[in-house]
XYZ file of C-alpha atoms in Angstrom:
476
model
C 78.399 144.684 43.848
C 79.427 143.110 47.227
C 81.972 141.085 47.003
C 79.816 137.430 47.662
C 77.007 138.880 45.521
C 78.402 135.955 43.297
C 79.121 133.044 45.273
C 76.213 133.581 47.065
C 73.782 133.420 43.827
C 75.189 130.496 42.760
C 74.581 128.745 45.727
C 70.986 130.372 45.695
C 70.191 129.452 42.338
C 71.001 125.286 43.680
C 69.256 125.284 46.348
C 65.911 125.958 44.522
C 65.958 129.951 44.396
C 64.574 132.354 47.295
C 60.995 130.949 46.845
C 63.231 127.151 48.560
C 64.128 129.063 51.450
C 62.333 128.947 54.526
C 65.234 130.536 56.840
C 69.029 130.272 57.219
C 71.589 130.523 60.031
C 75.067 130.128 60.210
C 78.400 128.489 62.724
C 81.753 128.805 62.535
C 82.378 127.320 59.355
C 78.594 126.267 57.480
C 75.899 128.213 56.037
C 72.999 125.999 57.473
C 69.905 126.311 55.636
C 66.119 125.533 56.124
C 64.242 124.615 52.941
C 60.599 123.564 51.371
C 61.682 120.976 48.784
C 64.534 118.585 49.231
C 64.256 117.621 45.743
C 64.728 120.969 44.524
C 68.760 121.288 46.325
C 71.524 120.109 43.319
C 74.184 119.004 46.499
C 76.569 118.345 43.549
C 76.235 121.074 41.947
C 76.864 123.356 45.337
C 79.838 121.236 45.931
C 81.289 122.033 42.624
C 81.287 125.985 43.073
C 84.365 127.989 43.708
C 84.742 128.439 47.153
C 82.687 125.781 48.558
C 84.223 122.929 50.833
C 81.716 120.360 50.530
C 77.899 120.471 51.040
C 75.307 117.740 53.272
C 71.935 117.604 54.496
C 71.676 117.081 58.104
C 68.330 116.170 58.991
C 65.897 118.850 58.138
C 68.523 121.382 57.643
C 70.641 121.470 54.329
C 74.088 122.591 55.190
C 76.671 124.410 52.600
C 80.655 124.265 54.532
C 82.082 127.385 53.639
C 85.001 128.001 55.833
C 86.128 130.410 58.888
C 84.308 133.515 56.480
C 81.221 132.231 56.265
C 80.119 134.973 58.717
C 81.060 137.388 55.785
C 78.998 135.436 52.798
C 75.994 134.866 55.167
C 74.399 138.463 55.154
C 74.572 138.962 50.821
C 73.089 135.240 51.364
C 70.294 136.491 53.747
C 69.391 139.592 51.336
C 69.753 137.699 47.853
C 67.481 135.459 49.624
C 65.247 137.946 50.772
C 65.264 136.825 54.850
C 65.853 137.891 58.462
C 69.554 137.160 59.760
C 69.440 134.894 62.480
C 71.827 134.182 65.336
C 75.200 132.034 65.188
C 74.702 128.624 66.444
C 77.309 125.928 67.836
C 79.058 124.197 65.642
C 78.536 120.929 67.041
C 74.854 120.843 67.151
C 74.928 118.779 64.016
C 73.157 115.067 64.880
C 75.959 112.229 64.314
C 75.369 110.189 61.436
C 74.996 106.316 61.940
C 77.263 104.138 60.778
C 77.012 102.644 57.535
C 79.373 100.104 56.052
C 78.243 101.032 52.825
C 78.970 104.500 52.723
C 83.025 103.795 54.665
C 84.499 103.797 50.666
C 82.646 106.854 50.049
C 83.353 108.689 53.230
C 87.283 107.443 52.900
C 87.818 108.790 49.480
C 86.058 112.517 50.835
C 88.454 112.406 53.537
C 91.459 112.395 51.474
C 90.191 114.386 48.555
C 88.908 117.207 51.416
C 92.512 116.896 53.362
C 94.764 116.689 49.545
C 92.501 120.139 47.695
C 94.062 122.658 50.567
C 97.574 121.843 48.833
C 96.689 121.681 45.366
C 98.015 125.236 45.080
C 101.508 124.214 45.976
C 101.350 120.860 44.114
C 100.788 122.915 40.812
C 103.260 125.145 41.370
C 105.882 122.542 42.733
C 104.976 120.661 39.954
C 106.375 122.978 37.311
C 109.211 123.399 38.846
C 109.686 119.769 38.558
C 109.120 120.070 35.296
C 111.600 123.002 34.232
C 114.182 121.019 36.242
C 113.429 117.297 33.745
C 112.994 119.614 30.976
C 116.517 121.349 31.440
C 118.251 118.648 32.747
C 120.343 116.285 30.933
C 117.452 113.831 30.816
C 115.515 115.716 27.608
C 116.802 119.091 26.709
C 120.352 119.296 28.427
C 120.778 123.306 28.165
C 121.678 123.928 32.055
C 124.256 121.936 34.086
C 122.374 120.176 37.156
C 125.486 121.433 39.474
C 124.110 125.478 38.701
C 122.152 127.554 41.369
C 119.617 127.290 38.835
C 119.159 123.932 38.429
C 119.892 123.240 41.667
C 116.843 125.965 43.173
C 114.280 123.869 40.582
C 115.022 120.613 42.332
C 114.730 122.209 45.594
C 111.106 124.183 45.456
C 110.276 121.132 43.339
C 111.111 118.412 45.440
C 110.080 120.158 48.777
C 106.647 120.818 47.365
C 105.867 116.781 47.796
C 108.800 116.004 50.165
C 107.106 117.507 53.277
C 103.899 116.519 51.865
C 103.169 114.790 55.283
C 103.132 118.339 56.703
C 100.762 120.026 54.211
C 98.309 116.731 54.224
C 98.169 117.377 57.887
C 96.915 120.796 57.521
C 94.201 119.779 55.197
C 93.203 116.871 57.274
C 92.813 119.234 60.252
C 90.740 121.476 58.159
C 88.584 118.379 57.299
C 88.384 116.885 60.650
C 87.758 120.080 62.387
C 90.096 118.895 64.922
C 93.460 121.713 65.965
C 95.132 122.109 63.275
C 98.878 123.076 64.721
C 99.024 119.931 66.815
C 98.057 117.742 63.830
C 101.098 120.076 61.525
C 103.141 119.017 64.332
C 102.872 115.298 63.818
C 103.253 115.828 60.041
C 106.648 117.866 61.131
C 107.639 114.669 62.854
C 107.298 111.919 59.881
C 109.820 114.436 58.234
C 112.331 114.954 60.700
C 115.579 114.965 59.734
C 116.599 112.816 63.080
C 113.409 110.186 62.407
C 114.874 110.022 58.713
C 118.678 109.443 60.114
C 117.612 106.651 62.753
C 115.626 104.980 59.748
C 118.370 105.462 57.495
C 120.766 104.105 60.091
C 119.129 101.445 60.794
C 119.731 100.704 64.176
C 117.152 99.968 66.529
C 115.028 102.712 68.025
C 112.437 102.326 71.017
C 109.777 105.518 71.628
C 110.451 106.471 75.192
C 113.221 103.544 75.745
C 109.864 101.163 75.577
C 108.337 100.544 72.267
C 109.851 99.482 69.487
C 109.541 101.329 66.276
C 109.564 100.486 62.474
C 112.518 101.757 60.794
C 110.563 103.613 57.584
C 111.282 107.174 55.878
C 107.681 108.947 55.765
C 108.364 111.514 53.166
C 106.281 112.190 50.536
C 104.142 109.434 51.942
C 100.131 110.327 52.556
C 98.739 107.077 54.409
C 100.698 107.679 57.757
C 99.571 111.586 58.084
C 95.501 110.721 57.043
C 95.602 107.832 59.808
C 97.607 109.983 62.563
C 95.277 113.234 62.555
C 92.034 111.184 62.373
C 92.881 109.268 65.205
C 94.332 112.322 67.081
C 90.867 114.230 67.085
C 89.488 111.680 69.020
C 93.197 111.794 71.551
C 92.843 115.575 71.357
C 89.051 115.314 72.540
C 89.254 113.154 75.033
C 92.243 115.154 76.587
C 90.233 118.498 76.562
C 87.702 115.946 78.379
C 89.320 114.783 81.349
C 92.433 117.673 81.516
C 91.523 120.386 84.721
C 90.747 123.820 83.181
C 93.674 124.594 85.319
C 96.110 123.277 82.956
C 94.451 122.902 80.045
C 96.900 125.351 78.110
C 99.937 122.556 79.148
C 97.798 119.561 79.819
C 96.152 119.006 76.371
C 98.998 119.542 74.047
C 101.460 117.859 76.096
C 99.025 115.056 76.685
C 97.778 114.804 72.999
C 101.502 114.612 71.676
C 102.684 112.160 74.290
C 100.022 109.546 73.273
C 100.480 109.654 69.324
C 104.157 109.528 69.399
C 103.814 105.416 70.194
C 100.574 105.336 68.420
C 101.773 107.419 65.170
C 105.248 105.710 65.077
C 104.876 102.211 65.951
C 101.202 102.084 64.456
C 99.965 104.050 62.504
C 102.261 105.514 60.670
C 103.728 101.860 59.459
C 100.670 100.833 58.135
C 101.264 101.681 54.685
C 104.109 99.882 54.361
C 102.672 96.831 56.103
C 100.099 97.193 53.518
C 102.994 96.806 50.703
C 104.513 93.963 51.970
C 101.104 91.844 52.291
C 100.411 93.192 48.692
C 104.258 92.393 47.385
C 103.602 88.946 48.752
C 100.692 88.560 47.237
C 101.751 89.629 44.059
C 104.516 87.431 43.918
C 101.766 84.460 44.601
C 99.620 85.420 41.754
C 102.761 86.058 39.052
C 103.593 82.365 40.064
C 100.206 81.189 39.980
C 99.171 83.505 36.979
C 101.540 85.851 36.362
C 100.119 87.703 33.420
C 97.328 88.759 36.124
C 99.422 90.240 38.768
C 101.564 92.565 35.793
C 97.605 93.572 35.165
C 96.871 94.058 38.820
C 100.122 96.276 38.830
C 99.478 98.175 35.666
C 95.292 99.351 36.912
C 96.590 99.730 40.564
C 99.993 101.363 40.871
C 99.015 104.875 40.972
C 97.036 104.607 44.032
C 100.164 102.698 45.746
C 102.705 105.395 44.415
C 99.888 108.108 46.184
C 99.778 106.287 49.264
C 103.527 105.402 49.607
C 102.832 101.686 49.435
C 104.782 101.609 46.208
C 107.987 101.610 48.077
C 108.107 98.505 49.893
C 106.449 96.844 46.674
C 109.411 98.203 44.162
C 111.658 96.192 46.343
C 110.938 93.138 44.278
C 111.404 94.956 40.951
C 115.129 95.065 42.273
C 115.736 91.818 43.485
C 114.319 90.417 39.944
C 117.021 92.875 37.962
C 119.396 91.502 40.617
C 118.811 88.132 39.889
C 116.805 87.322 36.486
C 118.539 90.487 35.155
C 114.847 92.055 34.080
C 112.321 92.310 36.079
C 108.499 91.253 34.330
C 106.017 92.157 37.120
C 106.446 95.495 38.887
C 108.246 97.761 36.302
C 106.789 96.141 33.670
C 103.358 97.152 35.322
C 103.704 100.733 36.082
C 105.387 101.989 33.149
C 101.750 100.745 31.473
C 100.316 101.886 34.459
C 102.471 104.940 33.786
C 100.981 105.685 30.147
C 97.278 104.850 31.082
C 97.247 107.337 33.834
C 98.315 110.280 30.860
C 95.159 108.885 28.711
C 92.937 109.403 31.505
C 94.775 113.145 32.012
C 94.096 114.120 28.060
C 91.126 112.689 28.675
C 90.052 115.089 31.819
C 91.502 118.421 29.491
C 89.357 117.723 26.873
C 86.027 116.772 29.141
C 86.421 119.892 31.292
C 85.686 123.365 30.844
C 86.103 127.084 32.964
C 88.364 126.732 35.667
C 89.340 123.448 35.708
C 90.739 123.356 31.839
C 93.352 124.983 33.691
C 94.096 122.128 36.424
C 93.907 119.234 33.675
C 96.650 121.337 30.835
C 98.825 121.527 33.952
C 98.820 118.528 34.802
C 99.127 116.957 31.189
C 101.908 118.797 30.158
C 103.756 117.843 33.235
C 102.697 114.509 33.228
C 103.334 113.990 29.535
C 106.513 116.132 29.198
C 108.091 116.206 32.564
C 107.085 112.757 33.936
C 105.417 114.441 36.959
C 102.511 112.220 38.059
C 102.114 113.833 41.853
C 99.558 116.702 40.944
C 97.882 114.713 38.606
C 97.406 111.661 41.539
C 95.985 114.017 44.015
C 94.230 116.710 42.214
C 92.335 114.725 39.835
C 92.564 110.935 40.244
C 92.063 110.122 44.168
C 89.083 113.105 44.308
C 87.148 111.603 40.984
C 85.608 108.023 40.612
C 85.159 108.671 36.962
C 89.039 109.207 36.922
C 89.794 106.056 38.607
C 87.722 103.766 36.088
C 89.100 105.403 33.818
C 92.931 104.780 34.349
C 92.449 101.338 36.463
C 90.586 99.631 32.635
C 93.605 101.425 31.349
C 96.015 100.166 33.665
C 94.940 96.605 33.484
C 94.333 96.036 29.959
C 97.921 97.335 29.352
C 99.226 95.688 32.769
C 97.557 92.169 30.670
C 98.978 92.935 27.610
C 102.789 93.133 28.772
C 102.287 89.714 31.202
C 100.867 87.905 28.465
C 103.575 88.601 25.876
C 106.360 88.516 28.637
C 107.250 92.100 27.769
C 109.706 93.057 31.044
C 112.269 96.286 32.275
C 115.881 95.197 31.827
C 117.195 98.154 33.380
C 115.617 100.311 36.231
C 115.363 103.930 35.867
C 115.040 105.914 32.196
C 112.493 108.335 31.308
C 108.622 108.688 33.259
C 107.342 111.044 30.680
C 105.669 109.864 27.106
C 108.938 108.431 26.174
C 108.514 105.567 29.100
C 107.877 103.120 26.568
C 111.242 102.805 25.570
C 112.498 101.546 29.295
C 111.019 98.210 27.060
C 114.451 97.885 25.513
C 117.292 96.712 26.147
C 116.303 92.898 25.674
C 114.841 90.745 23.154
C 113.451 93.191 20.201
C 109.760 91.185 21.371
C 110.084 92.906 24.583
C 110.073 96.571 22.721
C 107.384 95.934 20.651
C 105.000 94.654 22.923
C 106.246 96.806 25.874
C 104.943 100.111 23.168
C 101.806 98.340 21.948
C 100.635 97.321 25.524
C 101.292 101.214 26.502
C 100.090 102.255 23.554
C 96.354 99.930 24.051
C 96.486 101.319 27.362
C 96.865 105.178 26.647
C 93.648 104.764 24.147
C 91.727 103.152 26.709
C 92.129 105.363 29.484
C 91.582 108.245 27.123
C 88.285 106.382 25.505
C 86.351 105.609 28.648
C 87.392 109.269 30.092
C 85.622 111.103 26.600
C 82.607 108.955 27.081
C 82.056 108.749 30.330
C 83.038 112.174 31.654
C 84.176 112.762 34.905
C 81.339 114.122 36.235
C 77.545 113.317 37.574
C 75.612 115.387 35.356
C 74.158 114.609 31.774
C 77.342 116.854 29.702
C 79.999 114.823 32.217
C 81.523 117.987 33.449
C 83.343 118.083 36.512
C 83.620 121.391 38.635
C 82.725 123.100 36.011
C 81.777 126.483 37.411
C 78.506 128.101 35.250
C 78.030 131.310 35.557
C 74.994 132.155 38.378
C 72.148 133.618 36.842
C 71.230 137.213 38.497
C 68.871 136.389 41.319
C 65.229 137.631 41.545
C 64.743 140.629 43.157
């Protein structure tokens, strides 16, 4: 059997079978096919095998993005399909789409999912490392010393797997953006630098090029800054290779690409995020004295998309100042330990709605969500790439978020465990605090885990998502 024969049948099979096939061609990265019947192509389906980057229908022309090897699966897709091989066309031949408000939510949440699923590989395995390292540690278990080379190597591939997360985004978003990918891993090196991190850490005044002043912010581990930098360099990168002389196009477009993000990354872009937090911790504070128990429930069906875009971290700031002052704070921790607890019902939820491939994803990321207090893999591998996933821990998240600002349950001291145990960073006050602190987390667990069974995660009938059936054997 060649080694496509596969891949190939199943995207034959959802596309209407050989008898849907007028012709087919391929570029440097899609199969591009020509069809009878629109009605007869299942897009999600196609999207949802192994292998496949996304799929789209560009005019009369249906197209399935495959990658750089596409010039490998397209022959076995030509004979399964029973036609003449054609020539490769340009990639950019494609007709530009016109904007539509409308679809700017749905074409912002394919971005990131398409830029976060290249990682995935190393978010799993950092992950578990993660894990072994809670698991070990003092925290639960306590069986290795934190100061050994073991211990100490767990936190490291751990910790670096989402540390320099700016750099792997960057790669992804590349990918995605069809844009060069080693100028846009570049800028992703820079969020991470250790000097950018010193001067923020310092913080001491810093102007890009003696000029411009920048905003003193550490970018690790952060994903807004890195999404906004590489889709506004394609368009820097483009219009360099535009006006640069073919003369010096090899030192020209680099140097000239690189030159203009460094202001626009730094002193823009890259700040957004936390510009974002602030407005949103100022907000929050208006609404807890206005109606607090409604900000706690804003908190507890929104925080894990602010921890996954960074914005988290200029938000916590007024957890801090309330343990400073009040000596608990009611709002912010109070909110995403709930938060916390809904997000691991919609994660049982996902293992026990999923099937093939992808059982595998959702019992790694429930066992080191649930044991290890790991939340990363589960935030970009299932949550920010499934709508189904987001109702389902946001009616989590805010019925529990409601529950604790109603009854006043708060965090009296910061820190304490982010596993299944988080319910007991509830004590430590009044005994009222405990009790409603579980309940709300226990409410919000059942809910997230509820509307996941029923709904499914997925657009088909059995609300299965990416689950890979096997292709049936195709016509001769």
């Amino acid at each position: 059997m060649a080694k496509y024969d596969e891949f190939c049948a199943q995207i034959l099979e959802n596309v209407g079978g050989k008898e849907n096939v007028v012709s087919a061609v391929h570029c440097m990265t899609r199969l591009r096919i020509n069809f009878k019947n629109k009605d007869k192509i299942n897009v999600d389906a196609i999207k949802a095998i192994k292998g496949v980057l996304g799929a789209q229908f560009s005019g009369e022309q249906f197209q399935v993005i495959i990658g750089q090897h596409v010039s490998e699966v397209y022959p076995e897709f030509c004979k399964l399909a029973g036609i003449a091989q054609g020539a490769t066309v340009d990639e950019n031949l494609d007709e530009k789409e016109p904007f539509d408000i409308k679809k700017l939510p749905s074409k912002a949440l394919d971005y990131i999912s398409g830029s976060i699923a290249p990682m995935l590989p190393v978010m799993i395995g950092a992950g578990w490392f993660k894990l072994f390292y809670s698991l070990f540690g003092p925290g639960l278990l306590n069986i290795a010393a934190q100061e050994s080379d073991f211990m100490r190597i767990l936190y490291i591939v751990g910790n670096a797997g989402f540390y320099f997360m700016p750099v792997l985004i960057a790669y992804g978003a590349a990918n995605k953006l069809k844009t060069n990918v080693p100028l846009a891993v570049f800028l992703g090196v820079l969020l991470v630098d250790p000097n950018i991190i010193k001067i923020a850490a310092d913080g001491i005044p810093f102007k890009i090029y003696g000029l411009i002043p920048m905003p003193l912010n550490n970018y690790t581990q952060s994903l807004i800054p890195i999404l906004l930098a590489v889709w506004v360099m394609k368009y820097v990168y483009n219009f360099m290779n535009k006006i640069t002389p073919n003369a010096i196009k090899i030192i020209g477009i680099p140097m000239g690409t690189i030159g203009i993000m460094l202001p626009l990354m730094f002193c823009v872009l890259a700040p957004v995020g936390n510009w974002i937090g602030l407005g949103l911790t100022a907000i929050i504070t208006t609404m807890h004295g206005v109606a607090g128990p409604f900000a706690v429930a804003f908190i507890g069906g929104f925080w894990m998309y602010l921890v996954a875009t960074g914005m988290h971290m200029a938000i916590i700031q007024l957890a801090f100042l309330n343990i400073t002052t009040l000596g608990f704070d009611p709002i912010v921790l109070a909110g995403a330990q709930a938060a916390n607890i809904a997000l691991m019902g919609m994660t049982v939820a996902y293992f026990l709605r999923t099937k093939g491939e992808e059982k595998q994803l959702a019992a790694t990321n429930a066992i080191t969500l649930i044991v290890g207090g790991i939340s990363e893999p589960t935030l970009f591998s299932v949550l920010l790439r499934n709508k189904r996933a987001m109702v389902s821990y946001t009616l989590g998240g805010l019925v529990a978020g409601l529950i604790v600002g109603l009854t006043g349950a708060a965090i009296y001291t910061p820190g304490g465990a982010s596993n299944i145990l988080c319910f007991l960073t509830y004590a430590g006050g009044p005994s009222s605090s405990f009790i409603w602190g579980s309940i709300a987390c226990g409410v919000g667990f059942v809910v997230s885990l509820a509307v996941g069974v029923i709904t499914g995660f997925g657009d088909k009938a059995d609300g299965l998502q990416n689950y890979k059936p096997k292709p049936k054997k195709a016509k001769a």
